[in-house]
Amino acid sequence: MVRQRIRRPARLLAVAAVVALLGAVAPPASPSAQAAKRNVRIVGIGSTWSANAVAAWAANVQANGLEVQYEAAGSTQGRTQFREGKAHFGVSEIPYGLSDAFGGTDSKGARPSGYMPIVAGGTAFMYNLKINGRRVTNLRLSGENIAKIFTGVITRWNDPAIRADNPGLNLPARTITPVVRQDGSGTTAQFTLWMSKEHPAIWNTYCRNWNKPAPCGITSTYPRLAGMIGATGSDGVSGKVRQDNAEGAITYVEYSYALNARFPVVRMLNRAGYYVEPTARNVAVALTEARIKETGDPRADDYLTQILDSVYRHTDPRSYPLSSYSYMVLPVGTGAEQEQYAFTADHGETLGKFAYYFLCEGQPQAEVLGYSPLPVNLVRRGMEQVQRIPGAEKLNIDRKIATCNNPTVSPDGGNALARNAPQPSPCDRRGPTQNPAGTAGATQQTPVLAAAACTTGGGSVNPGGSASPGGGTASPGATAAPGTTAPGAGGPGSGPGGPGAVPTAGAPPVVDPDTGEVIGVDDPAGGGGGDQAAAVPVSLAGEGGWRLQHTMMLLAALLLLGLVVAPPLLANALQNRHRTDDRWSDR
C-alpha cells in the first residue's frame, strides 16, 4: 500500500511557496478532458539532492488540481520504496544495480521501471569558516584537496596545500570537521564516484580503513572516521554546517541548499585552471560533455543513465567538475504489470501531467531554485519515457517542446544556456591572486591580503570589498617592503599563521576554548592584518558585534526597568497633580 503520511520539511514547503509565485503553471485542462480523466493523489519518495525542485513543482501544479506528495528520504530509500510498491515514483541520482562496497547492491526487482532525467545541478561544498570573526565567502579548493579533506588526510584549515589554493587568506589553524551523509544518499554516490575516478589513490587508501579491496568505487553510504559528523538528508548536513558553533565544518550538498541558507560554497578548481562555483550556467557547460545512453532500446536497464568521466575533465574555463543529473524512477509497462503495485491508470494520468509540467514549464525555474535546466534533448527523451507510463496522456512531443520556453533551446540545436555562460573572472585563475567576491547565498566580499589583490581589465578588485569599474588600481590600504609586513596588509609570509610566518618571540599562545588546541599567537606588535591568523575563536552566538539577541536583551531590561520604576513615578505625578488642583480650588 502507498504511504498515507508523508514528511515534507518545513523549509522545502517555504521554498515551494516562494517559487510558486515566480513560476508560471500550465493552464487547467478543459472541462471535457476533466470529465474524462480523473486526477488522484500520487506519492513520491527519494533524493534530498532534488527535493527543493520537486517540492516547488509539486506546489505549482496544485493550481491544476494535481496533488503530489514527496518525501525527501534519500535516493536509496527512493529506489527501495518504489521497487516494493510503496511509492508511485522514486527519485535518485544513481540507478539500480551499481556495485556498492559499503551499502550493498540493490537490485531492480520485478517491478518494470525506467529512468527519466528531471533536473541538473552541481554537488557543492558548503562550509562555515571565519577569520577574526568575519565569515569567509571566497574559499578555493582543488579537487585533490577536497578528496584529502573528506578522507582525513588534511585536517587543518591552514594546511599548506589549502594555503596554496588561497593566497589571499590568512587561514586559521582550526580543525576541519567534515560533515557527511549517514543515510543512503545519491549525493554521496555522486561524490564518491568522482573521487574513485579522479583521485583513486586517495579514495582506495581511505577504504582500506575498512578492509575494502581496491578499487573501492562508488558507495551511497559514506564510511566515516572519528572526527567526522554524520547527518541525515541534505537538510541535515547543511543544517549542521550552518550552526553558529560549527565553525570549521564543511559538507557536500546540492548547491540549492547553500543558496537558500545564505552560506558560501567552495570555488572548485577545474581542468582549465579556474576556480568556479556550481551556478546554473557553469553546470550547463560541464554537462555538454556528459554521455547519456539515449540510443538503443528504451526498455534497457541503463537507458538514459549518465556517464560523467568527461564532465569531470572538461577543459572549458567555465565548467564545474561535479555536475550531474537527477532521475525520476518511473513505472512503465502494462497496466496489469503495475496494478499489483497499487498503481492504476488514474495514477498514471496524474503522474504524466506532473512530469510534462516540470519537463517544460518547470525548467525555467531551475536556476532560481539553485539547479540547472535540462538540455532540450533530454526533455525530449524524458517525454518519450512519460508516454511509457500506463495511463499517461500521449501528447505531441514536438508541439509540446516548441512551446515550453526551455532556456537551453537554441535555433541551431545547441545548448543556449551553456553557450551564453560568462567566462570566469581572471581573478579566479589559479595563481598568486584571489577573487574577493562571495559565493552562493553569501554574496558579501571577503577582503584579500595585499599581495593577492587582483586587478583586471583596467579596473581593480579592492580587497577592502568593492570593485572599481575602470582606470584605477588595487588599493589594499598598505604596502610592505620585501620581508616585512605593513599594518593591514598581512600577505603571505606575514602574521603568525601565514605561510612562512615567524611569531614574535615570547608571544603568548591563543587557545581555542572549545577544543583546547593552540591556534595561533597573540602578538602585541601585530597591530592589524598581520595577526589575522590567530583566528580568535568565535562565541556560540555567532559572528561578533551587535546582534539580535543583544537588542532583545536591551529591550527586556528596559521593559523590566519600566515595570519597576514606572508605577511609583506615575503615582507621584498623580499625587502632585491632585495637590496642584487643590491649591487652584482654594483660590
Coordinates of C-alpha atoms in Angstrom, one line a residue:
M1 CA 0.0 0.0 0.0
V2 CA 1.1 3.6 -0.6
R3 CA 2.1 5.5 2.5
Q4 CA -0.6 7.9 3.7
R5 CA 1.6 10.1 5.9
I6 CA 4.4 11.9 4.2
R7 CA 7.1 14.1 5.7
R8 CA 7.6 17.4 4.0
P9 CA 10.3 19.5 5.6
A10 CA 9.1 23.0 6.5
R11 CA 11.9 24.6 4.7
L12 CA 11.1 22.8 1.5
L13 CA 7.5 24.0 1.8
A14 CA 8.7 27.6 2.2
V15 CA 10.9 27.3 -0.9
A16 CA 8.0 25.8 -2.8
A17 CA 5.6 28.6 -1.8
V18 CA 8.1 31.3 -2.9
V19 CA 8.8 29.7 -6.2
A20 CA 5.1 29.1 -6.9
L21 CA 4.8 32.9 -7.1
L22 CA 7.6 33.1 -9.6
G23 CA 6.8 30.2 -11.9
A24 CA 4.1 30.0 -14.5
V25 CA 1.9 27.0 -14.2
A26 CA 0.3 25.1 -17.1
P27 CA -3.3 26.1 -17.9
P28 CA -6.0 23.8 -16.4
A29 CA -7.4 21.1 -18.6
S30 CA -10.7 21.7 -20.4
P31 CA -14.0 20.7 -18.7
S32 CA -14.5 17.8 -21.2
A33 CA -11.0 16.5 -20.5
Q34 CA -11.5 16.8 -16.8
A35 CA -14.7 14.8 -17.1
A36 CA -12.9 12.1 -19.0
K37 CA -9.8 12.0 -16.8
R38 CA -9.5 11.5 -13.0
N39 CA -6.7 13.1 -11.1
V40 CA -5.7 11.2 -7.9
R41 CA -3.1 11.8 -5.2
I42 CA 0.4 10.5 -6.1
V43 CA 3.3 9.9 -3.8
G44 CA 7.0 10.0 -4.5
I45 CA 10.0 9.2 -2.3
G46 CA 13.7 9.7 -2.7
S47 CA 16.5 12.2 -3.3
T48 CA 17.1 15.1 -1.0
W49 CA 19.5 16.5 -3.6
S50 CA 16.5 17.1 -5.9
A51 CA 14.0 17.8 -3.1
N52 CA 13.9 21.6 -3.4
A53 CA 13.0 21.4 -7.1
V54 CA 10.4 18.6 -6.7
A55 CA 8.7 20.3 -3.8
A56 CA 8.4 23.6 -5.7
W57 CA 7.0 21.9 -8.8
A58 CA 4.5 19.9 -6.6
A59 CA 3.3 23.2 -5.1
N60 CA 2.9 24.8 -8.5
V61 CA 0.7 22.1 -10.0
Q62 CA -1.8 22.3 -7.2
A63 CA -3.5 25.1 -9.2
N64 CA -4.1 22.4 -11.8
G65 CA -5.9 20.1 -9.4
L66 CA -2.9 17.8 -9.1
E67 CA -1.9 16.5 -5.6
V68 CA 1.7 15.4 -5.5
Q69 CA 3.3 14.5 -2.2
Y70 CA 7.0 14.0 -1.9
E71 CA 9.1 12.5 0.9
A72 CA 12.8 13.5 0.8
A73 CA 14.2 10.3 2.4
G74 CA 17.3 9.8 0.3
S75 CA 18.0 8.1 -3.1
T76 CA 18.4 4.7 -1.5
Q77 CA 15.0 4.8 0.1
G78 CA 13.5 6.2 -3.1
R79 CA 14.7 3.2 -5.1
T80 CA 13.8 0.7 -2.3
Q81 CA 10.3 2.1 -1.7
F82 CA 9.5 2.3 -5.4
R83 CA 10.7 -1.3 -6.0
E84 CA 8.4 -2.5 -3.2
G85 CA 5.4 -0.6 -4.4
K86 CA 5.3 1.9 -1.6
A87 CA 5.6 4.9 -3.9
H88 CA 4.2 5.8 -7.2
F89 CA 7.6 7.2 -8.3
G90 CA 11.1 7.4 -6.9
V91 CA 13.8 10.0 -7.3
S92 CA 17.5 9.1 -7.3
E93 CA 20.9 10.3 -8.6
I94 CA 22.0 6.8 -9.4
P95 CA 20.3 3.8 -11.0
Y96 CA 19.7 0.3 -9.6
G97 CA 22.4 -2.3 -9.6
L98 CA 25.6 -0.5 -9.0
S99 CA 28.2 -2.4 -7.0
D100 CA 28.5 -0.7 -3.6
A101 CA 31.3 -1.9 -1.3
F102 CA 29.7 -0.3 1.8
G103 CA 25.9 -0.2 1.2
G104 CA 25.5 -3.4 -0.8
T105 CA 23.9 -3.6 -4.2
D106 CA 20.2 -3.0 -4.6
S107 CA 18.6 -4.9 -7.4
K108 CA 15.9 -3.5 -9.7
G109 CA 13.4 -6.1 -8.6
A110 CA 10.5 -7.3 -10.6
R111 CA 8.6 -4.0 -11.0
P112 CA 9.0 -2.6 -14.5
S113 CA 10.7 0.8 -14.4
G114 CA 12.5 3.4 -16.4
Y115 CA 14.7 6.4 -15.7
M116 CA 13.9 10.0 -16.7
P117 CA 16.2 12.9 -16.1
I118 CA 14.4 15.7 -14.2
V119 CA 17.0 18.4 -13.3
A120 CA 20.7 19.1 -13.5
G121 CA 22.8 20.6 -10.7
G122 CA 26.2 20.8 -9.0
T123 CA 27.3 19.0 -5.9
A124 CA 28.7 21.9 -3.9
F125 CA 30.9 22.1 -0.8
M126 CA 29.2 24.3 1.8
Y127 CA 31.4 25.4 4.6
N128 CA 31.5 27.5 7.8
L129 CA 34.8 29.3 8.3
K130 CA 35.8 32.7 9.8
I131 CA 38.9 34.8 10.1
N132 CA 38.9 37.0 13.2
G133 CA 35.1 36.7 13.5
R134 CA 34.4 37.5 9.8
R135 CA 32.9 34.8 7.6
V136 CA 35.0 33.6 4.7
T137 CA 32.9 33.6 1.5
N138 CA 35.6 33.1 -1.2
L139 CA 37.3 29.9 -0.3
R140 CA 39.0 28.0 -3.1
L141 CA 40.0 24.3 -3.2
S142 CA 41.5 21.9 -5.7
G143 CA 39.8 18.5 -6.3
E144 CA 42.8 16.8 -4.7
N145 CA 42.4 18.9 -1.5
I146 CA 38.7 18.2 -1.3
A147 CA 39.3 14.5 -1.6
K148 CA 42.0 14.7 1.2
I149 CA 39.7 16.7 3.5
F150 CA 37.0 14.0 3.2
T151 CA 39.4 11.2 3.8
G152 CA 41.2 12.6 6.8
V153 CA 44.5 13.4 5.1
I154 CA 44.1 17.2 5.5
T155 CA 42.8 18.1 9.0
R156 CA 43.6 21.8 9.5
W157 CA 42.4 24.8 7.5
N158 CA 45.9 26.3 7.4
D159 CA 47.3 23.2 5.8
P160 CA 50.0 24.3 3.3
A161 CA 48.0 22.7 0.4
I162 CA 44.9 24.8 1.3
R163 CA 47.0 27.9 1.7
A164 CA 48.4 27.4 -1.8
D165 CA 44.8 27.4 -3.1
N166 CA 44.1 30.6 -1.2
P167 CA 46.9 33.1 -1.4
G168 CA 44.6 35.9 -0.4
L169 CA 43.6 34.5 3.0
N170 CA 45.5 34.1 6.3
L171 CA 43.7 30.9 7.2
P172 CA 43.3 29.8 10.8
A173 CA 44.8 26.7 12.3
R174 CA 41.3 25.5 13.1
T175 CA 40.4 21.8 12.9
I176 CA 38.4 20.8 9.8
T177 CA 35.2 18.9 10.6
P178 CA 33.8 17.0 7.6
V179 CA 30.0 16.5 7.8
V180 CA 28.9 13.5 5.7
R181 CA 25.6 11.8 5.0
Q182 CA 24.8 8.9 7.3
D183 CA 21.8 7.7 5.2
G184 CA 21.9 6.1 1.8
S185 CA 22.4 9.0 -0.5
G186 CA 22.7 9.8 -4.2
T187 CA 24.8 12.8 -3.3
T188 CA 27.3 10.5 -1.5
A189 CA 27.2 8.2 -4.5
Q190 CA 28.0 11.1 -6.9
F191 CA 30.8 12.4 -4.7
T192 CA 32.4 9.0 -4.1
L193 CA 32.1 8.1 -7.8
W194 CA 34.0 11.3 -8.6
M195 CA 36.7 10.5 -6.1
S196 CA 37.0 7.0 -7.4
K197 CA 37.5 8.3 -10.9
E198 CA 39.6 11.4 -10.3
H199 CA 41.6 10.6 -7.1
P200 CA 41.6 6.8 -6.9
A201 CA 44.8 6.5 -4.8
I202 CA 43.4 8.8 -2.1
W203 CA 39.9 7.1 -2.1
N204 CA 41.3 3.5 -2.2
T205 CA 43.7 4.2 0.7
Y206 CA 40.8 5.6 2.7
C207 CA 38.7 2.5 2.0
R208 CA 41.5 0.2 3.4
N209 CA 40.5 1.5 6.9
W210 CA 37.5 -0.8 6.5
N211 CA 39.5 -3.6 4.7
K212 CA 37.8 -2.9 1.4
P213 CA 39.8 -4.0 -1.6
A214 CA 40.9 -1.7 -4.4
P215 CA 39.3 -0.3 -6.5
C216 CA 36.9 0.9 -3.9
G217 CA 34.5 2.5 -6.3
I218 CA 31.1 4.2 -5.7
T219 CA 29.1 4.0 -2.5
S220 CA 25.8 5.5 -1.3
T221 CA 26.8 5.0 2.4
Y222 CA 29.7 7.2 3.4
P223 CA 32.3 5.5 5.7
R224 CA 33.4 8.0 8.3
L225 CA 36.3 8.2 10.6
A226 CA 36.4 9.7 14.1
G227 CA 36.2 13.4 13.9
M228 CA 33.6 13.4 11.1
I229 CA 30.0 14.1 11.8
G230 CA 27.1 12.2 10.2
A231 CA 23.7 13.6 9.4
T232 CA 20.6 12.5 7.6
G233 CA 19.4 14.2 4.4
S234 CA 20.6 17.3 2.6
D235 CA 18.8 19.4 5.2
G236 CA 20.6 17.5 7.9
V237 CA 24.2 18.1 6.7
S238 CA 23.6 21.7 5.6
G239 CA 21.9 22.3 9.0
K240 CA 24.9 21.0 10.9
V241 CA 27.3 23.3 8.9
R242 CA 25.3 26.5 9.3
Q243 CA 25.1 26.3 13.2
D244 CA 26.9 29.1 14.9
N245 CA 29.1 26.7 16.9
A246 CA 30.1 24.7 13.8
E247 CA 33.0 26.8 12.7
G248 CA 35.4 24.7 10.7
A249 CA 32.7 22.4 9.3
I250 CA 32.4 21.5 5.6
T251 CA 29.9 19.3 3.8
Y252 CA 28.9 18.1 0.3
V253 CA 25.3 19.1 -0.7
E254 CA 23.4 20.3 -3.7
Y255 CA 24.1 24.0 -4.5
S256 CA 20.4 24.9 -3.8
Y257 CA 20.8 24.3 0.0
A258 CA 23.8 26.7 0.4
L259 CA 21.9 29.3 -1.7
N260 CA 18.8 29.1 0.5
A261 CA 20.8 29.0 3.7
R262 CA 22.7 32.1 2.6
F263 CA 26.0 30.3 3.1
P264 CA 29.1 30.2 0.8
V265 CA 30.4 27.3 -1.2
V266 CA 33.9 26.3 -2.3
R267 CA 35.1 27.5 -5.7
M268 CA 36.4 24.3 -7.1
L269 CA 39.4 24.1 -9.4
N270 CA 38.7 22.7 -12.9
R271 CA 40.9 21.3 -15.6
A272 CA 41.3 24.7 -17.2
G273 CA 42.9 26.1 -14.1
Y274 CA 40.0 28.2 -12.9
Y275 CA 38.2 28.0 -9.5
V276 CA 34.4 28.0 -10.3
E277 CA 31.2 27.6 -8.4
P278 CA 28.2 25.4 -9.5
T279 CA 26.0 28.1 -11.0
A280 CA 23.3 27.0 -13.4
R281 CA 25.4 28.1 -16.4
N282 CA 28.7 26.5 -15.2
V283 CA 26.8 23.3 -14.7
A284 CA 25.2 23.5 -18.1
V285 CA 28.7 24.0 -19.7
A286 CA 30.1 21.0 -17.8
L287 CA 27.2 18.7 -18.8
T288 CA 27.8 19.3 -22.5
E289 CA 30.4 16.6 -22.0
A290 CA 28.0 14.1 -20.3
R291 CA 27.4 10.9 -22.1
I292 CA 23.8 9.9 -21.9
K293 CA 22.7 6.4 -23.0
E294 CA 19.9 7.7 -25.1
T295 CA 20.2 5.3 -28.1
G296 CA 19.1 1.7 -28.3
D297 CA 16.2 0.0 -26.6
P298 CA 14.3 2.3 -24.2
R299 CA 13.5 -0.9 -22.2
A300 CA 17.2 -1.5 -21.4
D301 CA 18.0 -1.2 -17.7
D302 CA 20.6 1.5 -18.3
Y303 CA 18.6 3.6 -20.8
L304 CA 19.2 7.4 -20.2
T305 CA 21.7 6.8 -17.4
Q306 CA 24.7 9.1 -17.3
I307 CA 28.5 8.7 -17.7
L308 CA 30.3 11.7 -16.3
D309 CA 34.0 11.0 -16.8
S310 CA 34.4 13.6 -19.4
V311 CA 32.4 16.1 -17.3
Y312 CA 35.0 15.8 -14.5
R313 CA 37.8 16.6 -17.0
H314 CA 36.1 19.2 -19.2
T315 CA 38.7 21.9 -20.2
D316 CA 36.3 24.8 -20.6
P317 CA 37.2 27.5 -18.1
R318 CA 33.5 27.8 -17.1
S319 CA 33.0 24.1 -16.3
Y320 CA 32.1 23.0 -12.8
P321 CA 33.6 19.4 -12.4
L322 CA 31.0 17.9 -10.0
S323 CA 27.9 18.4 -12.2
S324 CA 25.3 15.7 -12.8
Y325 CA 21.6 14.9 -13.4
S326 CA 19.0 13.5 -11.1
Y327 CA 16.4 10.9 -12.2
M328 CA 12.8 10.1 -11.6
V329 CA 12.2 6.3 -11.4
L330 CA 9.0 5.7 -13.4
P331 CA 6.5 2.8 -13.5
V332 CA 6.4 1.6 -17.1
G333 CA 5.0 -1.4 -19.0
T334 CA 1.4 -2.5 -19.0
G335 CA -1.4 -1.5 -16.6
A336 CA -1.7 -5.1 -15.4
E337 CA 2.0 -5.2 -14.5
Q338 CA 1.7 -2.0 -12.4
E339 CA -1.7 -2.7 -10.7
Q340 CA -0.1 -5.2 -8.4
Y341 CA 2.0 -2.3 -7.0
A342 CA -1.2 -0.2 -6.3
F343 CA -0.6 1.9 -9.4
T344 CA -3.7 2.5 -11.6
A345 CA -4.4 4.3 -14.8
D346 CA -5.6 7.3 -12.8
H347 CA -2.2 7.4 -11.1
G348 CA -0.6 7.3 -14.5
E349 CA -2.7 10.1 -15.7
T350 CA -1.7 12.3 -12.8
L351 CA 2.0 11.4 -12.9
G352 CA 2.1 12.0 -16.6
K353 CA 0.6 15.6 -16.2
F354 CA 3.1 16.3 -13.4
A355 CA 6.0 15.1 -15.5
Y356 CA 5.0 17.0 -18.6
Y357 CA 4.8 20.1 -16.4
F358 CA 8.2 20.0 -14.9
L359 CA 10.0 18.8 -18.0
C360 CA 8.8 22.0 -19.7
E361 CA 7.2 24.8 -17.6
G362 CA 9.3 23.8 -14.6
Q363 CA 12.7 24.0 -16.2
P364 CA 12.9 27.9 -16.4
Q365 CA 12.6 27.9 -12.6
A366 CA 15.6 25.6 -12.1
E367 CA 18.1 28.4 -11.8
V368 CA 16.0 30.3 -9.3
L369 CA 15.9 27.1 -7.2
G370 CA 19.7 26.6 -7.4
Y371 CA 19.7 24.0 -10.2
S372 CA 20.4 24.0 -13.9
P373 CA 17.7 23.3 -16.6
L374 CA 17.7 20.1 -18.6
P375 CA 19.0 20.5 -22.2
V376 CA 16.3 20.1 -24.7
N377 CA 17.5 16.7 -26.0
L378 CA 16.8 15.2 -22.5
V379 CA 13.5 17.0 -22.3
R380 CA 12.5 15.1 -25.4
R381 CA 13.8 11.8 -24.1
G382 CA 12.0 12.4 -20.9
M383 CA 8.7 13.0 -22.6
E384 CA 9.2 9.8 -24.5
Q385 CA 9.6 8.0 -21.2
V386 CA 6.4 9.6 -19.8
Q387 CA 4.5 8.1 -22.6
R388 CA 5.5 4.6 -21.4
I389 CA 3.7 5.2 -18.1
P390 CA 0.4 3.2 -18.1
G391 CA -2.5 5.7 -18.2
A392 CA -0.4 8.8 -19.1
E393 CA -1.6 11.0 -21.9
K394 CA 0.3 10.7 -25.2
L395 CA 1.0 14.3 -26.3
N396 CA 2.5 15.6 -29.5
I397 CA 6.1 15.9 -28.2
D398 CA 7.3 18.3 -31.0
R399 CA 4.4 20.7 -30.3
K400 CA 5.0 20.5 -26.6
I401 CA 8.7 21.3 -26.8
A402 CA 8.1 24.1 -29.2
T403 CA 6.0 26.0 -26.6
C404 CA 7.8 25.0 -23.4
N405 CA 10.3 28.0 -23.2
N406 CA 13.2 26.0 -22.1
P407 CA 16.2 28.3 -21.5
T408 CA 18.6 25.8 -23.2
V409 CA 16.9 25.9 -26.6
S410 CA 18.9 27.3 -29.4
P411 CA 17.8 27.7 -33.1
D412 CA 20.8 25.6 -34.2
G413 CA 20.1 22.8 -31.8
G414 CA 22.9 23.7 -29.4
N415 CA 22.6 24.5 -25.7
A416 CA 21.9 28.2 -25.4
L417 CA 22.4 28.3 -21.7
A418 CA 25.9 26.8 -21.9
R419 CA 26.8 28.9 -25.0
N420 CA 25.9 32.2 -23.3
A421 CA 27.6 31.3 -20.0
P422 CA 30.0 34.1 -18.9
Q423 CA 33.7 33.4 -18.7
P424 CA 35.2 33.3 -15.2
S425 CA 37.0 36.4 -13.8
P426 CA 40.7 36.4 -14.3
C427 CA 40.9 36.7 -10.5
D428 CA 39.6 33.1 -10.4
R429 CA 42.5 31.7 -12.3
R430 CA 45.0 29.6 -10.3
G431 CA 47.9 31.8 -9.3
P432 CA 49.1 34.4 -6.8
T433 CA 45.9 36.5 -6.8
Q434 CA 42.4 35.7 -5.4
N435 CA 38.9 36.9 -6.1
P436 CA 37.3 38.5 -3.0
A437 CA 33.7 38.0 -4.3
G438 CA 31.3 35.9 -2.3
T439 CA 29.6 32.7 -3.5
A440 CA 26.2 31.0 -3.4
G441 CA 24.0 32.6 -0.7
A442 CA 26.8 34.6 0.9
T443 CA 27.4 37.4 -1.6
Q444 CA 29.4 39.7 0.7
Q445 CA 33.1 40.0 -0.3
T446 CA 36.0 38.7 1.8
P447 CA 38.9 41.1 1.8
V448 CA 42.1 39.5 0.5
L449 CA 45.7 40.2 1.5
A450 CA 47.6 43.0 -0.2
A451 CA 49.9 40.6 -2.1
A452 CA 46.9 38.8 -3.6
A453 CA 44.9 41.8 -4.8
C454 CA 43.6 41.2 -8.3
T455 CA 43.5 43.9 -11.0
T456 CA 41.5 43.1 -14.2
G457 CA 40.6 44.9 -17.4
G458 CA 41.8 48.4 -16.5
G459 CA 39.8 48.3 -13.2
S460 CA 40.6 46.8 -9.9
V461 CA 39.3 44.5 -7.3
N462 CA 39.7 46.2 -4.0
P463 CA 40.4 43.7 -1.2
G464 CA 38.5 46.0 1.1
G465 CA 35.3 45.0 -0.5
S466 CA 34.4 46.6 -3.8
A467 CA 35.4 46.6 -7.5
S468 CA 36.3 49.9 -9.2
P469 CA 34.9 49.9 -12.7
G470 CA 37.9 51.3 -14.6
G471 CA 41.1 53.2 -14.7
G472 CA 42.0 52.5 -11.0
T473 CA 44.5 50.3 -9.3
A474 CA 44.2 47.8 -6.5
S475 CA 44.2 49.7 -3.2
P476 CA 44.8 47.4 -0.3
G477 CA 45.5 50.3 2.0
A478 CA 49.1 49.4 2.8
T479 CA 52.3 48.2 1.1
A480 CA 55.3 46.5 2.5
A481 CA 58.9 46.2 1.7
P482 CA 60.2 42.7 0.9
G483 CA 60.4 40.6 4.0
T484 CA 58.2 43.0 6.1
T485 CA 54.5 43.4 6.8
A486 CA 52.6 46.6 6.7
P487 CA 49.7 47.0 9.1
G488 CA 46.6 45.7 7.5
A489 CA 48.4 44.0 4.7
G490 CA 49.3 40.6 6.1
G491 CA 50.4 39.0 2.9
P492 CA 51.9 35.6 2.5
G493 CA 54.8 35.2 4.9
S494 CA 53.2 37.6 7.4
G495 CA 51.2 37.1 10.6
P496 CA 51.6 34.2 13.0
G497 CA 49.6 31.8 11.0
G498 CA 50.5 32.8 7.4
P499 CA 52.8 30.8 5.2
G500 CA 56.4 31.1 6.4
A501 CA 55.3 33.2 9.4
V502 CA 57.7 33.8 12.3
P503 CA 55.8 34.6 15.5
T504 CA 57.1 37.3 17.8
A505 CA 59.4 35.8 20.4
G506 CA 57.7 35.2 23.7
A507 CA 54.2 36.0 22.4
P508 CA 51.5 34.1 24.4
P509 CA 49.6 31.3 22.6
V510 CA 45.9 31.7 21.7
V511 CA 44.0 28.6 22.7
D512 CA 40.6 27.6 21.3
P513 CA 38.3 27.2 24.3
D514 CA 36.2 24.7 22.5
T515 CA 39.0 22.2 21.7
G516 CA 41.9 23.2 23.8
E517 CA 44.1 23.5 20.7
V518 CA 46.7 26.2 20.1
I519 CA 45.5 28.1 17.1
G520 CA 48.0 31.0 16.9
V521 CA 49.8 33.6 19.0
D522 CA 48.7 36.8 20.5
D523 CA 51.3 39.2 19.0
P524 CA 51.1 42.5 20.8
A525 CA 53.0 44.1 18.0
G526 CA 50.7 42.6 15.3
G527 CA 48.7 45.8 15.0
G528 CA 46.3 44.7 12.2
G529 CA 46.0 42.2 9.5
G530 CA 49.4 40.6 10.4
D531 CA 47.7 39.0 13.5
Q532 CA 44.8 37.7 11.4
A533 CA 45.8 34.0 11.5
A534 CA 45.4 33.8 15.3
A535 CA 41.7 33.2 14.5
V536 CA 40.3 34.4 17.7
P537 CA 37.6 31.8 18.5
V538 CA 34.0 33.0 17.8
S539 CA 31.4 32.6 20.5
L540 CA 28.5 30.2 20.2
A541 CA 26.3 33.2 19.4
G542 CA 27.9 33.9 16.1
E543 CA 29.8 36.5 14.1
G544 CA 30.7 39.2 16.7
G545 CA 29.4 42.7 17.0
W546 CA 25.9 43.8 18.0
R547 CA 23.4 41.1 17.2
L548 CA 19.7 40.4 17.5
Q549 CA 20.0 38.8 20.9
H550 CA 21.8 41.9 22.3
T551 CA 18.9 44.1 21.1
M552 CA 16.3 41.7 22.7
M553 CA 18.2 41.7 26.0
L554 CA 18.3 45.5 26.0
L555 CA 14.6 45.7 25.3
A556 CA 13.9 43.2 28.1
A557 CA 16.0 45.2 30.5
L558 CA 14.2 48.4 29.6
L559 CA 10.8 46.7 30.0
L560 CA 11.8 45.3 33.4
L561 CA 13.1 48.7 34.4
G562 CA 9.8 50.3 33.3
L563 CA 7.7 47.8 35.3
V564 CA 9.7 48.6 38.4
V565 CA 10.2 52.3 38.1
A566 CA 7.1 53.5 36.2
P567 CA 4.3 52.8 38.9
P568 CA 5.9 54.9 41.7
L569 CA 6.7 57.7 39.3
L570 CA 3.2 57.7 38.0
A571 CA 1.7 57.6 41.5
N572 CA 3.9 60.5 42.5
A573 CA 2.9 62.5 39.4
L574 CA -0.8 62.0 40.1
Q575 CA -0.3 63.0 43.7
N576 CA 1.4 66.2 42.7
R577 CA -1.4 66.9 40.2
H578 CA -4.0 66.5 42.9
R579 CA -2.1 68.9 45.2
T580 CA -1.9 71.5 42.4
D581 CA -5.7 71.1 41.7
D582 CA -6.4 71.6 45.4
R583 CA -4.4 74.8 45.5
W584 CA -6.2 76.2 42.5
S585 CA -9.6 75.2 44.0
D586 CA -8.7 77.0 47.3
R587 CA -8.3 80.2 45.3

